Short mmCIF file of C-alpha atoms and ligand atoms in Angstrom, two decimals:
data_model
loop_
_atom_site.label_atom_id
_atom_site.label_comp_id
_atom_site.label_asym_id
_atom_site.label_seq_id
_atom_site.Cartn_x
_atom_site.Cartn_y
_atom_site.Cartn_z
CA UNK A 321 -80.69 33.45 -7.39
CA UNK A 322 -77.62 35.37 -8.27
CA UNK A 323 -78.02 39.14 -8.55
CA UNK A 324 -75.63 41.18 -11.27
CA UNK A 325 -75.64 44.88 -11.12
CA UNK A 326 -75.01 47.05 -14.19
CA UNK A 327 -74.47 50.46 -12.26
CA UNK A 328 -72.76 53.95 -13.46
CA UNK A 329 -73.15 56.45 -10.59
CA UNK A 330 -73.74 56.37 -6.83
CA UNK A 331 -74.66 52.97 -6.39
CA UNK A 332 -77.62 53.46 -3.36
CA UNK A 333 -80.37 51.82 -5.50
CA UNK A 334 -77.55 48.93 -5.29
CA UNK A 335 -77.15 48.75 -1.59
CA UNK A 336 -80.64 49.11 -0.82
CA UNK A 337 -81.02 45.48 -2.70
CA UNK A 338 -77.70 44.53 -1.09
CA UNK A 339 -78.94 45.24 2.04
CA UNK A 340 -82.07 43.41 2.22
CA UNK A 341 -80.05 40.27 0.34
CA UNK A 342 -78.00 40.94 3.50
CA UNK A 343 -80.33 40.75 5.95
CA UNK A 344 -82.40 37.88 4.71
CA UNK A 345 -85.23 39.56 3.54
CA UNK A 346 -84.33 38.97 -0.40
CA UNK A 347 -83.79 35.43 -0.43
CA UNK A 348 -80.71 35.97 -3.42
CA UNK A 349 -76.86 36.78 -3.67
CA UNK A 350 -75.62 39.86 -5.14
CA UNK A 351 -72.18 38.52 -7.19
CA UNK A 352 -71.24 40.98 -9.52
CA UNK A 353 -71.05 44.48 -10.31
CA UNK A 354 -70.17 45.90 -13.46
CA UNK A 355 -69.56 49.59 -14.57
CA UNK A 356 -68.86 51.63 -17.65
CA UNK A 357 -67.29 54.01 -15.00
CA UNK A 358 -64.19 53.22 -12.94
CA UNK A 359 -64.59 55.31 -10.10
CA UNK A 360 -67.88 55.81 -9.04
CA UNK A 361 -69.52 54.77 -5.95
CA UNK A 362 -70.89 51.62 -7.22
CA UNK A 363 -67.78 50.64 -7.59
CA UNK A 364 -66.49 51.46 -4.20
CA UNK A 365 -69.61 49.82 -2.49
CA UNK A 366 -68.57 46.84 -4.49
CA UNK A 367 -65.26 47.05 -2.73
CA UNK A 368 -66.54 47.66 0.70
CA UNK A 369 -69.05 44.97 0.21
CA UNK A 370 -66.65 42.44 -1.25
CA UNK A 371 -68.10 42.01 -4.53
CA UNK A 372 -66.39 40.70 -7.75
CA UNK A 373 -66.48 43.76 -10.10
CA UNK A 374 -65.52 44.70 -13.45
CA UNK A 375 -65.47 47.95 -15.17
CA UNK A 376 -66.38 47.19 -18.58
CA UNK A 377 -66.65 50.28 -21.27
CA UNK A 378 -66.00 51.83 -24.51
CA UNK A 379 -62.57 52.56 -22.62
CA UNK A 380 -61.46 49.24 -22.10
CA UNK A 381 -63.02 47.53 -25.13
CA UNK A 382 -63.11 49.96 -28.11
CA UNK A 383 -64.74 46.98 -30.32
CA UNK A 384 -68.23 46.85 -29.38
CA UNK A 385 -68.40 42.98 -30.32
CA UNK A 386 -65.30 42.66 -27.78
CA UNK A 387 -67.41 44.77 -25.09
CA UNK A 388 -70.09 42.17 -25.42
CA UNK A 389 -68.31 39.28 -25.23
CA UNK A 390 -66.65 40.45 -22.02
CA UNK A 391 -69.32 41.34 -20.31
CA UNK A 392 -71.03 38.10 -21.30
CA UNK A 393 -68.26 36.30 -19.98
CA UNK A 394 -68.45 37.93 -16.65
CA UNK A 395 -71.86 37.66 -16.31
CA UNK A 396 -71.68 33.90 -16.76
CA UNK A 397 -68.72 33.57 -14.59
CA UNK A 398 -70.88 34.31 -11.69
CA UNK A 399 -73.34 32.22 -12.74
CA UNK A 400 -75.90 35.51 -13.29
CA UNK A 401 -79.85 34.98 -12.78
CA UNK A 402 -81.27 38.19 -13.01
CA UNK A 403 -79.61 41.50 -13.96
CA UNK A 404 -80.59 44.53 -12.16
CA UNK A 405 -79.94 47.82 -14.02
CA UNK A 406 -79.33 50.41 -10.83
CA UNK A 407 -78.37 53.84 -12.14
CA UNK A 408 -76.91 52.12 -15.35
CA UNK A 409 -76.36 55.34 -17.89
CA UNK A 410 -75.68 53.22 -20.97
CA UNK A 411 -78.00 51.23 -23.05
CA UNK A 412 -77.73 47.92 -22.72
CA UNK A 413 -76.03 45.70 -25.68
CA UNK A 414 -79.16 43.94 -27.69
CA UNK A 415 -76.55 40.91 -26.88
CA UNK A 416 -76.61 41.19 -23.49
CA UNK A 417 -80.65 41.46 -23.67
CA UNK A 418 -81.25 38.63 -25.96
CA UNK A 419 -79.23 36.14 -23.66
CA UNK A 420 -80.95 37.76 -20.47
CA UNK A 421 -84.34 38.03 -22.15
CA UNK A 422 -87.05 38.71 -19.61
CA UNK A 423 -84.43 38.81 -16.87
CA UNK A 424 -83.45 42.57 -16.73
CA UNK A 425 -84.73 44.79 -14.51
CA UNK A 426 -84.27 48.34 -14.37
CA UNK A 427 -85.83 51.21 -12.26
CA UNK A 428 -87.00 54.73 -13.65
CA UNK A 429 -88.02 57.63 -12.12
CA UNK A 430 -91.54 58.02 -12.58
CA UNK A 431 -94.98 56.55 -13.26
CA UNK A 432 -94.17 54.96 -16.59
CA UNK A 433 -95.33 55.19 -19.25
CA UNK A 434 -95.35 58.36 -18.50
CA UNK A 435 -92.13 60.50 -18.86
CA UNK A 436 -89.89 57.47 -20.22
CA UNK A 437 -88.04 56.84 -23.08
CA UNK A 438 -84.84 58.40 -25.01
CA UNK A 439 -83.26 61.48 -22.95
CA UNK A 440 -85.42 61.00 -19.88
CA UNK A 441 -82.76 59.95 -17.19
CA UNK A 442 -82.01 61.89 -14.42
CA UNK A 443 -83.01 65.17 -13.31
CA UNK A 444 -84.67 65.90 -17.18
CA UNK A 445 -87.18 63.12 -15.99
CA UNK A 446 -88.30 65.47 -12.72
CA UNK A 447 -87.75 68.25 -14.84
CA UNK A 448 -90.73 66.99 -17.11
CA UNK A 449 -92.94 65.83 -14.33
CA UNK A 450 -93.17 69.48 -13.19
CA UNK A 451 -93.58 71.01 -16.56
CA UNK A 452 -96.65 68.88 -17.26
CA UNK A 453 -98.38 69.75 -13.94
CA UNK A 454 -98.44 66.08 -12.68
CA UNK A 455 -99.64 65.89 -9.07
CA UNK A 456 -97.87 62.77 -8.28
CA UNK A 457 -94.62 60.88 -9.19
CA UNK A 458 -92.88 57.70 -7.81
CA UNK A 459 -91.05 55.49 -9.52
CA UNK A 460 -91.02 52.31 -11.85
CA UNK A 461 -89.56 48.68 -11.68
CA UNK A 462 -89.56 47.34 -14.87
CA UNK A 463 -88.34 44.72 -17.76
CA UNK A 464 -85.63 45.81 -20.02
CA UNK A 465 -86.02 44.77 -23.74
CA UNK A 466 -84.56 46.15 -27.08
CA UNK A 467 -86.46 50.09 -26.27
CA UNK A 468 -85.57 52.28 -23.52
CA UNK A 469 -88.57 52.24 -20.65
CA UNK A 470 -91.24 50.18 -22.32
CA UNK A 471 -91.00 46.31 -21.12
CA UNK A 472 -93.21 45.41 -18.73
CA UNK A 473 -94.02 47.21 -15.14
CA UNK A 474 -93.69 44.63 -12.11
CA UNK A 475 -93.81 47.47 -9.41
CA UNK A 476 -94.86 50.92 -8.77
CA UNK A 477 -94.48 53.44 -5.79
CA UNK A 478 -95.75 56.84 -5.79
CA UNK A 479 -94.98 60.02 -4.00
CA UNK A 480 -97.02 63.29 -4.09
CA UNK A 481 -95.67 66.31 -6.55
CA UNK A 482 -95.79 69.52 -4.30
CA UNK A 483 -96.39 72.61 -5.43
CA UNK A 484 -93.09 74.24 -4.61
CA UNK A 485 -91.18 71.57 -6.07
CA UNK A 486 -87.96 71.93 -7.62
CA UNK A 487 -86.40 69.15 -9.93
CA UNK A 488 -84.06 68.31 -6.95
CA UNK A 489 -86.37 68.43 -4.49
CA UNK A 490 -88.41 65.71 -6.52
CA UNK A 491 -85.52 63.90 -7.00
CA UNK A 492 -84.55 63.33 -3.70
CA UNK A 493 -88.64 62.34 -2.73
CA UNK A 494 -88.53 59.99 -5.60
CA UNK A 495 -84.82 58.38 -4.64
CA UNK A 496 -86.26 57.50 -0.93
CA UNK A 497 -89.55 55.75 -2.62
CA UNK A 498 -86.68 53.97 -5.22
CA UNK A 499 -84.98 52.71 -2.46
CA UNK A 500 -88.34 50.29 -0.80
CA UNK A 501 -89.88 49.18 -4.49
CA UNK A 502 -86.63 47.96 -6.06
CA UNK A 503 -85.76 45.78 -3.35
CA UNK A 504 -89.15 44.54 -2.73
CA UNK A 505 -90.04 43.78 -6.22
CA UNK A 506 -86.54 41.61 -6.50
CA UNK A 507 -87.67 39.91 -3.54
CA UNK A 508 -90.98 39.47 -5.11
CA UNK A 509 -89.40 37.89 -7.77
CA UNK A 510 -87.00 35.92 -5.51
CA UNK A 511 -89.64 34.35 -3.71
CA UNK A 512 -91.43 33.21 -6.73
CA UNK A 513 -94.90 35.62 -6.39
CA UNK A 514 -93.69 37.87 -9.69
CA UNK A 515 -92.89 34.76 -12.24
CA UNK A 516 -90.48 35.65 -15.00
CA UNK A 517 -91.25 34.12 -18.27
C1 GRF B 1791 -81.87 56.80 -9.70
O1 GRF B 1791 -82.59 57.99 -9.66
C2 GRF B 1791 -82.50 55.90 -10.73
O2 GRF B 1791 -83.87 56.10 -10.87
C3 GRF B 1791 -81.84 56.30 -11.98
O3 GRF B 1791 -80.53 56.63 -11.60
C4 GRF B 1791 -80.47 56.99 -10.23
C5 GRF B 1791 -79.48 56.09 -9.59
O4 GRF B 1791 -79.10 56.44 -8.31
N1 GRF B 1791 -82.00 55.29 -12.98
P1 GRF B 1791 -78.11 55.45 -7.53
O5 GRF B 1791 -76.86 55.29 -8.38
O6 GRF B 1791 -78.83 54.17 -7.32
O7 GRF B 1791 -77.78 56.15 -6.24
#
């Protein structure tokens, strides 16, 4: 199974799955990374890691229609199975999700369906969790489809909410937690126990 990663910031969801591709225990190949941002650390794990990658944005294809078609292109040139959405801040092309239908993953930071949808990436998502008193968190594995946050959940970790919390604090709690479900739902998939449709 070939792995493509959509990523825009730091990239350590990304090497978590990398890592465990690495050592065996997810039985697929990461071979492609692509980011709307040129120099972020995605990007530079990419490098380190020797990974075919692309940045692919607004900046380098002003046409939207061209922005599809080249990231369709590169995600067939490495022969894509599964796209995995790790810290990707743009919302995927309803192209790109109609060709990958039922085979894009993304992670959020919390117990959807709570505290999902439009504006809740990033710290606003701990931000809410506090607000609303929640006693625990965690963090989400899902399907992508045409709505932010609402395909289907394959895998759920949580982590406790403590009282003196900040958003950052929370952040960094959830992060860890992000780091053991991604990976272990993709190799749940890999291995053929999750079956995508
Ligand atoms: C994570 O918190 C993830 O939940 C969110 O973006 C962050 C990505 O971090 N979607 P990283 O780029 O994987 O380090």
């Amino acid at each position: 199974m070939n792995l493509a990663f959509f990523a825009s910031g730091g990239g350590s969801n990304m090497q978590s799955i990398i890592d465990a591709c690495k050592s065996g225990d997810i039985d697929a190949a990461p071979s492609v990374v692509i980011s709307n941002n040129s120099k972020c650390g995605a990007i530079e794990r990419a490098e380190t890691e020797d990974i075919a990658h692309y940045h692919l944005s607004t900046k380098t294809h002003p046409d939207p229609a061209e922005l599809d078609a080249a990231m369709l292109d590169a995600l067939k040139q490495h022969d894509t199975d599964l796209i995995i959405l790790a810290g990707y801040m743009k919302k995927v092309s309803p192209a790109v999700v109609h060709k990958y239908s039922g085979r894009i993953l993304n992670i959020h930071p919390a117990l959807l369906p709570k505290h999902g949808g439009e504006g809740m990436y990033g710290i606003n998502v701990h931000t809410a969790v506090i607000a609303a008193g929640d006693k625990e968190s965690g963090a989400s594995v899902h399907l992508v489809d045409e709505e932010y946050d609402r395909g289907e959940v394959l895998g759920q970790i949580t982590v406790p909410v403590l009282e003196d919390d900040t958003p950052e604090t929370l952040a960094a709690r959830v992060l860890e937690k992000e780091h053991v479900i991604f990976p272990d739902t993709i190799k749940r998939i890999a291995s053929g126990e999750i079956k995508l449709a």
